Amino acid sequence: MQRIRRALAWLVAVVLLLVAVLMLFLALFDWNRARPLINEQVSTALQRPFAIEGDLRVVWKPEAGERGLSGWLPWPHFSAEQVRLGNPEWAQGDTFVSLDSARFRLAPLPLLWKTVSIPSIELGTALVDLQRLADGRANWSFDLGKDDEAEPRDEPAAWTLDIGTIAFARGHVQLDDRSSKTRLEAVVEPLGEPIPFADIVGKGAADRAAAQDYAFAWRTKGDFRGQPITGDGKVGGLLALHDASLPFPLQADLRIGATRIRVAGSLTDPQNLGALDLRLQLSGNSLSQLYPLTGVTLPDTPAYSTDGRLQADLRDADGAIFRYLDFNGRIGASDIHGDLTFVARQPRPKLSGQLTSNQLLFSDLAPLIGADSAADKRKRGEQDRQPANKVLPVAEFRTERWRTMDADVRFVGKRIVHSEQLPIRNLDTHVLLNDGMLSLEPLRFGMAGGTLDAQIRLNGALTPMQGQLRLSARELRLKQLFPTFAPMQTSLGALNGDASLSGSGNSVAALLGGANGELKMLINDGAVSRGLMEIAGLNVGNYLVGRLFGDEEVKINCAAADLGIKQGLMSTRLFVIDTENAVIKVDGSANFASERLDFTITPSTKGFRVFSLRSPLYVRGTFKEPAPGVQATPLVLRGAGLVAL
């Protein structure tokens, strides 16, 4: 028994001696002698040149704050000066990253369960040259020679790398991305005095995120996806890769072309791009200009600005989710509010949400159908291709963008102002976009005391685009439809109508130019001023009497129109206005392809009038410049009869 004890004592003594000798060797060893071997091994593993060109040191000392065995064991603290990682052979220049210094410490105990645990890394001044070719090759991507197919996916890796935080001093970054036509140069420098997170994002947001202070300022310039970019901002000094309780603060003010983007908030779980929580402010000349920057298809609009909260879950199984919540903004002179969600799913991303406007000007909606002015287009930086002699918009819909994403958005407009005299109320529409098929079902709003209800479908997946329209108008009051026309203000009638159209073409003009369908209108039990009716029939004598002795109302027994549309030519099948003292018939056509008018208006008096000069009228010319007039032959005959009497 005594021999066993003596043997164990010698064994322990030998082990302790070996550990002491090993620790003494590690403490006194000149690690610069290991630099060639380290450089060679790392270069082979990364398949590009790597070199520690300066001093390499390892200092062993206990880790402050650690308890138990981990606190008793000394930790190796590594430091390397002048570290350089080269570029692959195809890249321009020799250096990918160069560092003045790099320092980190290694936890020894986790090595027993094959974990390389590095609580923190401190980087000195860094120079980074990022390059990506048009074929997709990027110098920041590393091929470590792993065969994913040969290695079972359900087995864990042999070793695990666990990095806690990364601190950095200053840096200079260059980016040349030929695949997206982007060239940037950015500089990161210490602020000197840290700025509290709440001073930039506000106390409420600071309470939600509890992020660290801003420690560095940055600025950038260059070209982003073909547009000039300038910007600056602030970031934190400590990037916590695993500790989600310490969000990384971000602040940026970017100008990309005519678009300005301002954000302030935090990034959570940076190693996995876990989540964003930012205040986002956007402004620019048109929402459509965001498409090259974001890939989100938005319509042409006047100048806009929005301010809201952007939250992002970048690790969702169905794709990254971005939520723009409780935002308020303006588009032109119209207000806009709501919530939007963008999901970067496959095969197409999807935009969904609900928008509300308390007062929306019709002029701000005009770009959606190409009805905005040439001046408005130039203000947004667009070229106006509308011919001077055309009324119907010829600007083509960008249907290629419709196939890049889906949408499901409901819009409610409480009041839409076409003019102060003719407001549109309670607009309610549901916009659906699915694989190039755009539909507005329903498109419903109140106008002139009545309602308009429409269903619109545009199939942008076909070339040329195919479109369908169904429209129903109910109880539109005539006096409210023509609020500035004095003779109509005594009218009591209401207009009801239905329309259906279908056609193909990539613009409003092309769709209507070859459309097929019909239009029906009806006015029952109404009344209109005598002055208006006499003007329509050229009964000059009675019109003058009406103006001298007061305007009376004329009973409308019935007013009906039945118009057929074939290949863009709208022809009258029936168009009659029957009043108590006259019947007015309209015959003719309107050609949407050539935008020409050819109508004949024939009034017939129900009774004998001495001072009647009734004669057929015509309306010819173009949509842009209609040319009304009187058919001369019937008028001369009536004049001769009047002279004879």
mmCIF file with all atom_site columns, N, CA and C in Angstrom, residues 601-635:
data_model
loop_
_atom_site.group_PDB
_atom_site.id
_atom_site.type_symbol
_atom_site.label_atom_id
_atom_site.label_alt_id
_atom_site.label_comp_id
_atom_site.label_asym_id
_atom_site.label_entity_id
_atom_site.label_seq_id
_atom_site.pdbx_PDB_ins_code
_atom_site.Cartn_x
_atom_site.Cartn_y
_atom_site.Cartn_z
_atom_site.occupancy
_atom_site.B_iso_or_equiv
_atom_site.pdbx_formal_charge
_atom_site.auth_seq_id
_atom_site.auth_comp_id
_atom_site.auth_asym_id
_atom_site.auth_atom_id
_atom_site.pdbx_PDB_model_num
ATOM 1   N N  . ILE A 1 601 ? -76.317 65.911 -83.145 1.00 0.00 ? 601 ILE A N  1
ATOM 2   C CA . ILE A 1 601 ? -77.318 66.118 -82.099 1.00 0.00 ? 601 ILE A CA 1
ATOM 3   C C  . ILE A 1 601 ? -78.554 66.737 -82.753 1.00 0.00 ? 601 ILE A C  1
ATOM 4   N N  . THR A 1 602 ? -79.675 65.989 -82.716 1.00 0.00 ? 602 THR A N  1
ATOM 5   C CA . THR A 1 602 ? -80.890 66.423 -83.417 1.00 0.00 ? 602 THR A CA 1
ATOM 6   C C  . THR A 1 602 ? -82.008 66.687 -82.420 1.00 0.00 ? 602 THR A C  1
ATOM 7   N N  . PRO A 1 603 ? -82.369 67.961 -82.163 1.00 0.00 ? 603 PRO A N  1
ATOM 8   C CA . PRO A 1 603 ? -83.494 68.276 -81.265 1.00 0.00 ? 603 PRO A CA 1
ATOM 9   C C  . PRO A 1 603 ? -84.804 68.317 -82.047 1.00 0.00 ? 603 PRO A C  1
ATOM 10  N N  . SER A 1 604 ? -85.874 67.818 -81.437 1.00 0.00 ? 604 SER A N  1
ATOM 11  C CA . SER A 1 604 ? -87.215 67.852 -82.041 1.00 0.00 ? 604 SER A CA 1
ATOM 12  C C  . SER A 1 604 ? -88.179 68.458 -81.038 1.00 0.00 ? 604 SER A C  1
ATOM 13  N N  . THR A 1 605 ? -88.867 69.552 -81.469 1.00 0.00 ? 605 THR A N  1
ATOM 14  C CA . THR A 1 605 ? -89.813 70.224 -80.591 1.00 0.00 ? 605 THR A CA 1
ATOM 15  C C  . THR A 1 605 ? -91.130 69.474 -80.550 1.00 0.00 ? 605 THR A C  1
ATOM 16  N N  . LYS A 1 606 ? -91.712 69.360 -79.336 1.00 0.00 ? 606 LYS A N  1
ATOM 17  C CA . LYS A 1 606 ? -93.000 68.702 -79.197 1.00 0.00 ? 606 LYS A CA 1
ATOM 18  C C  . LYS A 1 606 ? -94.161 69.637 -79.512 1.00 0.00 ? 606 LYS A C  1
ATOM 19  N N  . GLY A 1 607 ? -93.932 70.945 -79.537 1.00 0.00 ? 607 GLY A N  1
ATOM 20  C CA . GLY A 1 607 ? -95.000 71.900 -79.817 1.00 0.00 ? 607 GLY A CA 1
ATOM 21  C C  . GLY A 1 607 ? -94.538 72.952 -80.804 1.00 0.00 ? 607 GLY A C  1
ATOM 22  N N  . PHE A 1 608 ? -95.490 73.816 -81.287 1.00 0.00 ? 608 PHE A N  1
ATOM 23  C CA . PHE A 1 608 ? -95.190 74.857 -82.264 1.00 0.00 ? 608 PHE A CA 1
ATOM 24  C C  . PHE A 1 608 ? -94.633 76.084 -81.560 1.00 0.00 ? 608 PHE A C  1
ATOM 25  N N  . ARG A 1 609 ? -93.481 76.611 -82.067 1.00 0.00 ? 609 ARG A N  1
ATOM 26  C CA . ARG A 1 609 ? -92.882 77.810 -81.513 1.00 0.00 ? 609 ARG A CA 1
ATOM 27  C C  . ARG A 1 609 ? -92.542 78.745 -82.664 1.00 0.00 ? 609 ARG A C  1
ATOM 28  N N  . VAL A 1 610 ? -93.005 80.011 -82.554 1.00 0.00 ? 610 VAL A N  1
ATOM 29  C CA . VAL A 1 610 ? -92.771 80.991 -83.618 1.00 0.00 ? 610 VAL A CA 1
ATOM 30  C C  . VAL A 1 610 ? -91.295 81.346 -83.701 1.00 0.00 ? 610 VAL A C  1
ATOM 31  N N  . PHE A 1 611 ? -90.662 81.493 -82.540 1.00 0.00 ? 611 PHE A N  1
ATOM 32  C CA . PHE A 1 611 ? -89.282 81.968 -82.530 1.00 0.00 ? 611 PHE A CA 1
ATOM 33  C C  . PHE A 1 611 ? -88.273 80.819 -82.375 1.00 0.00 ? 611 PHE A C  1
ATOM 34  N N  . SER A 1 612 ? -88.619 79.654 -82.905 1.00 0.00 ? 612 SER A N  1
ATOM 35  C CA . SER A 1 612 ? -87.735 78.504 -82.779 1.00 0.00 ? 612 SER A CA 1
ATOM 36  C C  . SER A 1 612 ? -86.724 78.481 -83.920 1.00 0.00 ? 612 SER A C  1
ATOM 37  N N  . LEU A 1 613 ? -85.455 78.356 -83.586 1.00 0.00 ? 613 LEU A N  1
ATOM 38  C CA . LEU A 1 613 ? -84.400 78.187 -84.584 1.00 0.00 ? 613 LEU A CA 1
ATOM 39  C C  . LEU A 1 613 ? -83.739 76.813 -84.428 1.00 0.00 ? 613 LEU A C  1
ATOM 40  N N  . ARG A 1 614 ? -84.515 75.817 -84.006 1.00 0.00 ? 614 ARG A N  1
ATOM 41  C CA . ARG A 1 614 ? -83.942 74.505 -83.753 1.00 0.00 ? 614 ARG A CA 1
ATOM 42  C C  . ARG A 1 614 ? -83.343 73.934 -85.036 1.00 0.00 ? 614 ARG A C  1
ATOM 43  N N  . SER A 1 615 ? -82.121 73.375 -84.894 1.00 0.00 ? 615 SER A N  1
ATOM 44  C CA . SER A 1 615 ? -81.433 72.785 -86.033 1.00 0.00 ? 615 SER A CA 1
ATOM 45  C C  . SER A 1 615 ? -80.435 71.763 -85.516 1.00 0.00 ? 615 SER A C  1
ATOM 46  N N  . PRO A 1 616 ? -80.158 70.710 -86.279 1.00 0.00 ? 616 PRO A N  1
ATOM 47  C CA . PRO A 1 616 ? -79.172 69.723 -85.829 1.00 0.00 ? 616 PRO A CA 1
ATOM 48  C C  . PRO A 1 616 ? -77.798 70.352 -85.573 1.00 0.00 ? 616 PRO A C  1
ATOM 49  N N  . LEU A 1 617 ? -77.152 69.879 -84.495 1.00 0.00 ? 617 LEU A N  1
ATOM 50  C CA . LEU A 1 617 ? -75.789 70.291 -84.184 1.00 0.00 ? 617 LEU A CA 1
ATOM 51  C C  . LEU A 1 617 ? -74.833 69.159 -84.534 1.00 0.00 ? 617 LEU A C  1
ATOM 52  N N  . TYR A 1 618 ? -73.546 69.477 -84.562 1.00 0.00 ? 618 TYR A N  1
ATOM 53  C CA . TYR A 1 618 ? -72.541 68.437 -84.720 1.00 0.00 ? 618 TYR A CA 1
ATOM 54  C C  . TYR A 1 618 ? -71.377 68.724 -83.771 1.00 0.00 ? 618 TYR A C  1
ATOM 55  N N  . VAL A 1 619 ? -70.705 67.642 -83.387 1.00 0.00 ? 619 VAL A N  1
ATOM 56  C CA . VAL A 1 619 ? -69.462 67.752 -82.618 1.00 0.00 ? 619 VAL A CA 1
ATOM 57  C C  . VAL A 1 619 ? -68.434 66.889 -83.327 1.00 0.00 ? 619 VAL A C  1
ATOM 58  N N  . ARG A 1 620 ? -67.434 67.531 -83.881 1.00 0.00 ? 620 ARG A N  1
ATOM 59  C CA . ARG A 1 620 ? -66.378 66.831 -84.609 1.00 0.00 ? 620 ARG A CA 1
ATOM 60  C C  . ARG A 1 620 ? -65.022 67.231 -84.034 1.00 0.00 ? 620 ARG A C  1
ATOM 61  N N  . GLY A 1 621 ? -63.966 66.984 -84.763 1.00 0.00 ? 621 GLY A N  1
ATOM 62  C CA . GLY A 1 621 ? -62.639 67.318 -84.282 1.00 0.00 ? 621 GLY A CA 1
ATOM 63  C C  . GLY A 1 621 ? -62.024 66.180 -83.477 1.00 0.00 ? 621 GLY A C  1
ATOM 64  N N  . THR A 1 622 ? -61.148 66.528 -82.578 1.00 0.00 ? 622 THR A N  1
ATOM 65  C CA . THR A 1 622 ? -60.419 65.538 -81.791 1.00 0.00 ? 622 THR A CA 1
ATOM 66  C C  . THR A 1 622 ? -60.788 65.658 -80.318 1.00 0.00 ? 622 THR A C  1
ATOM 67  N N  . PHE A 1 623 ? -60.349 64.646 -79.529 1.00 0.00 ? 623 PHE A N  1
ATOM 68  C CA . PHE A 1 623 ? -60.561 64.725 -78.085 1.00 0.00 ? 623 PHE A CA 1
ATOM 69  C C  . PHE A 1 623 ? -59.877 65.965 -77.521 1.00 0.00 ? 623 PHE A C  1
ATOM 70  N N  . LYS A 1 624 ? -58.734 66.317 -78.099 1.00 0.00 ? 624 LYS A N  1
ATOM 71  C CA . LYS A 1 624 ? -57.964 67.458 -77.606 1.00 0.00 ? 624 LYS A CA 1
ATOM 72  C C  . LYS A 1 624 ? -58.632 68.770 -77.976 1.00 0.00 ? 624 LYS A C  1
ATOM 73  N N  . GLU A 1 625 ? -59.150 68.850 -79.174 1.00 0.00 ? 625 GLU A N  1
ATOM 74  C CA . GLU A 1 625 ? -59.778 70.082 -79.650 1.00 0.00 ? 625 GLU A CA 1
ATOM 75  C C  . GLU A 1 625 ? -61.087 69.738 -80.361 1.00 0.00 ? 625 GLU A C  1
ATOM 76  N N  . PRO A 1 626 ? -62.171 69.509 -79.618 1.00 0.00 ? 626 PRO A N  1
ATOM 77  C CA . PRO A 1 626 ? -63.475 69.239 -80.248 1.00 0.00 ? 626 PRO A CA 1
ATOM 78  C C  . PRO A 1 626 ? -63.984 70.488 -80.971 1.00 0.00 ? 626 PRO A C  1
ATOM 79  N N  . ALA A 1 627 ? -64.691 70.270 -82.083 1.00 0.00 ? 627 ALA A N  1
ATOM 80  C CA . ALA A 1 627 ? -65.189 71.379 -82.907 1.00 0.00 ? 627 ALA A CA 1
ATOM 81  C C  . ALA A 1 627 ? -66.697 71.270 -83.041 1.00 0.00 ? 627 ALA A C  1
ATOM 82  N N  . PRO A 1 628 ? -67.478 71.898 -82.131 1.00 0.00 ? 628 PRO A N  1
ATOM 83  C CA . PRO A 1 628 ? -68.938 71.870 -82.248 1.00 0.00 ? 628 PRO A CA 1
ATOM 84  C C  . PRO A 1 628 ? -69.415 72.911 -83.254 1.00 0.00 ? 628 PRO A C  1
ATOM 85  N N  . GLY A 1 629 ? -70.613 72.702 -83.784 1.00 0.00 ? 629 GLY A N  1
ATOM 86  C CA . GLY A 1 629 ? -71.172 73.669 -84.724 1.00 0.00 ? 629 GLY A CA 1
ATOM 87  C C  . GLY A 1 629 ? -72.603 73.332 -85.080 1.00 0.00 ? 629 GLY A C  1
ATOM 88  N N  . VAL A 1 630 ? -73.170 74.125 -85.972 1.00 0.00 ? 630 VAL A N  1
ATOM 89  C CA . VAL A 1 630 ? -74.555 73.969 -86.422 1.00 0.00 ? 630 VAL A CA 1
ATOM 90  C C  . VAL A 1 630 ? -74.544 73.518 -87.874 1.00 0.00 ? 630 VAL A C  1
ATOM 91  N N  . GLN A 1 631 ? -75.385 72.512 -88.181 1.00 0.00 ? 631 GLN A N  1
ATOM 92  C CA . GLN A 1 631 ? -75.510 72.102 -89.576 1.00 0.00 ? 631 GLN A CA 1
ATOM 93  C C  . GLN A 1 631 ? -76.222 73.206 -90.342 1.00 0.00 ? 631 GLN A C  1
ATOM 94  N N  . ALA A 1 632 ? -75.541 73.747 -91.334 1.00 0.00 ? 632 ALA A N  1
ATOM 95  C CA . ALA A 1 632 ? -75.989 74.994 -91.973 1.00 0.00 ? 632 ALA A CA 1
ATOM 96  C C  . ALA A 1 632 ? -77.276 74.829 -92.774 1.00 0.00 ? 632 ALA A C  1
ATOM 97  N N  . THR A 1 633 ? -77.442 73.758 -93.546 1.00 0.00 ? 633 THR A N  1
ATOM 98  C CA . THR A 1 633 ? -78.594 73.647 -94.455 1.00 0.00 ? 633 THR A CA 1
ATOM 99  C C  . THR A 1 633 ? -79.922 73.670 -93.715 1.00 0.00 ? 633 THR A C  1
ATOM 100 N N  . PRO A 1 634 ? -80.131 72.863 -92.669 1.00 0.00 ? 634 PRO A N  1
ATOM 101 C CA . PRO A 1 634 ? -81.414 72.935 -91.964 1.00 0.00 ? 634 PRO A CA 1
ATOM 102 C C  . PRO A 1 634 ? -81.647 74.296 -91.327 1.00 0.00 ? 634 PRO A C  1
ATOM 103 N N  . LEU A 1 635 ? -80.571 74.951 -90.871 1.00 0.00 ? 635 LEU A N  1
ATOM 104 C CA . LEU A 1 635 ? -80.748 76.253 -90.238 1.00 0.00 ? 635 LEU A CA 1
ATOM 105 C C  . LEU A 1 635 ? -81.184 77.303 -91.258 1.00 0.00 ? 635 LEU A C  1
#
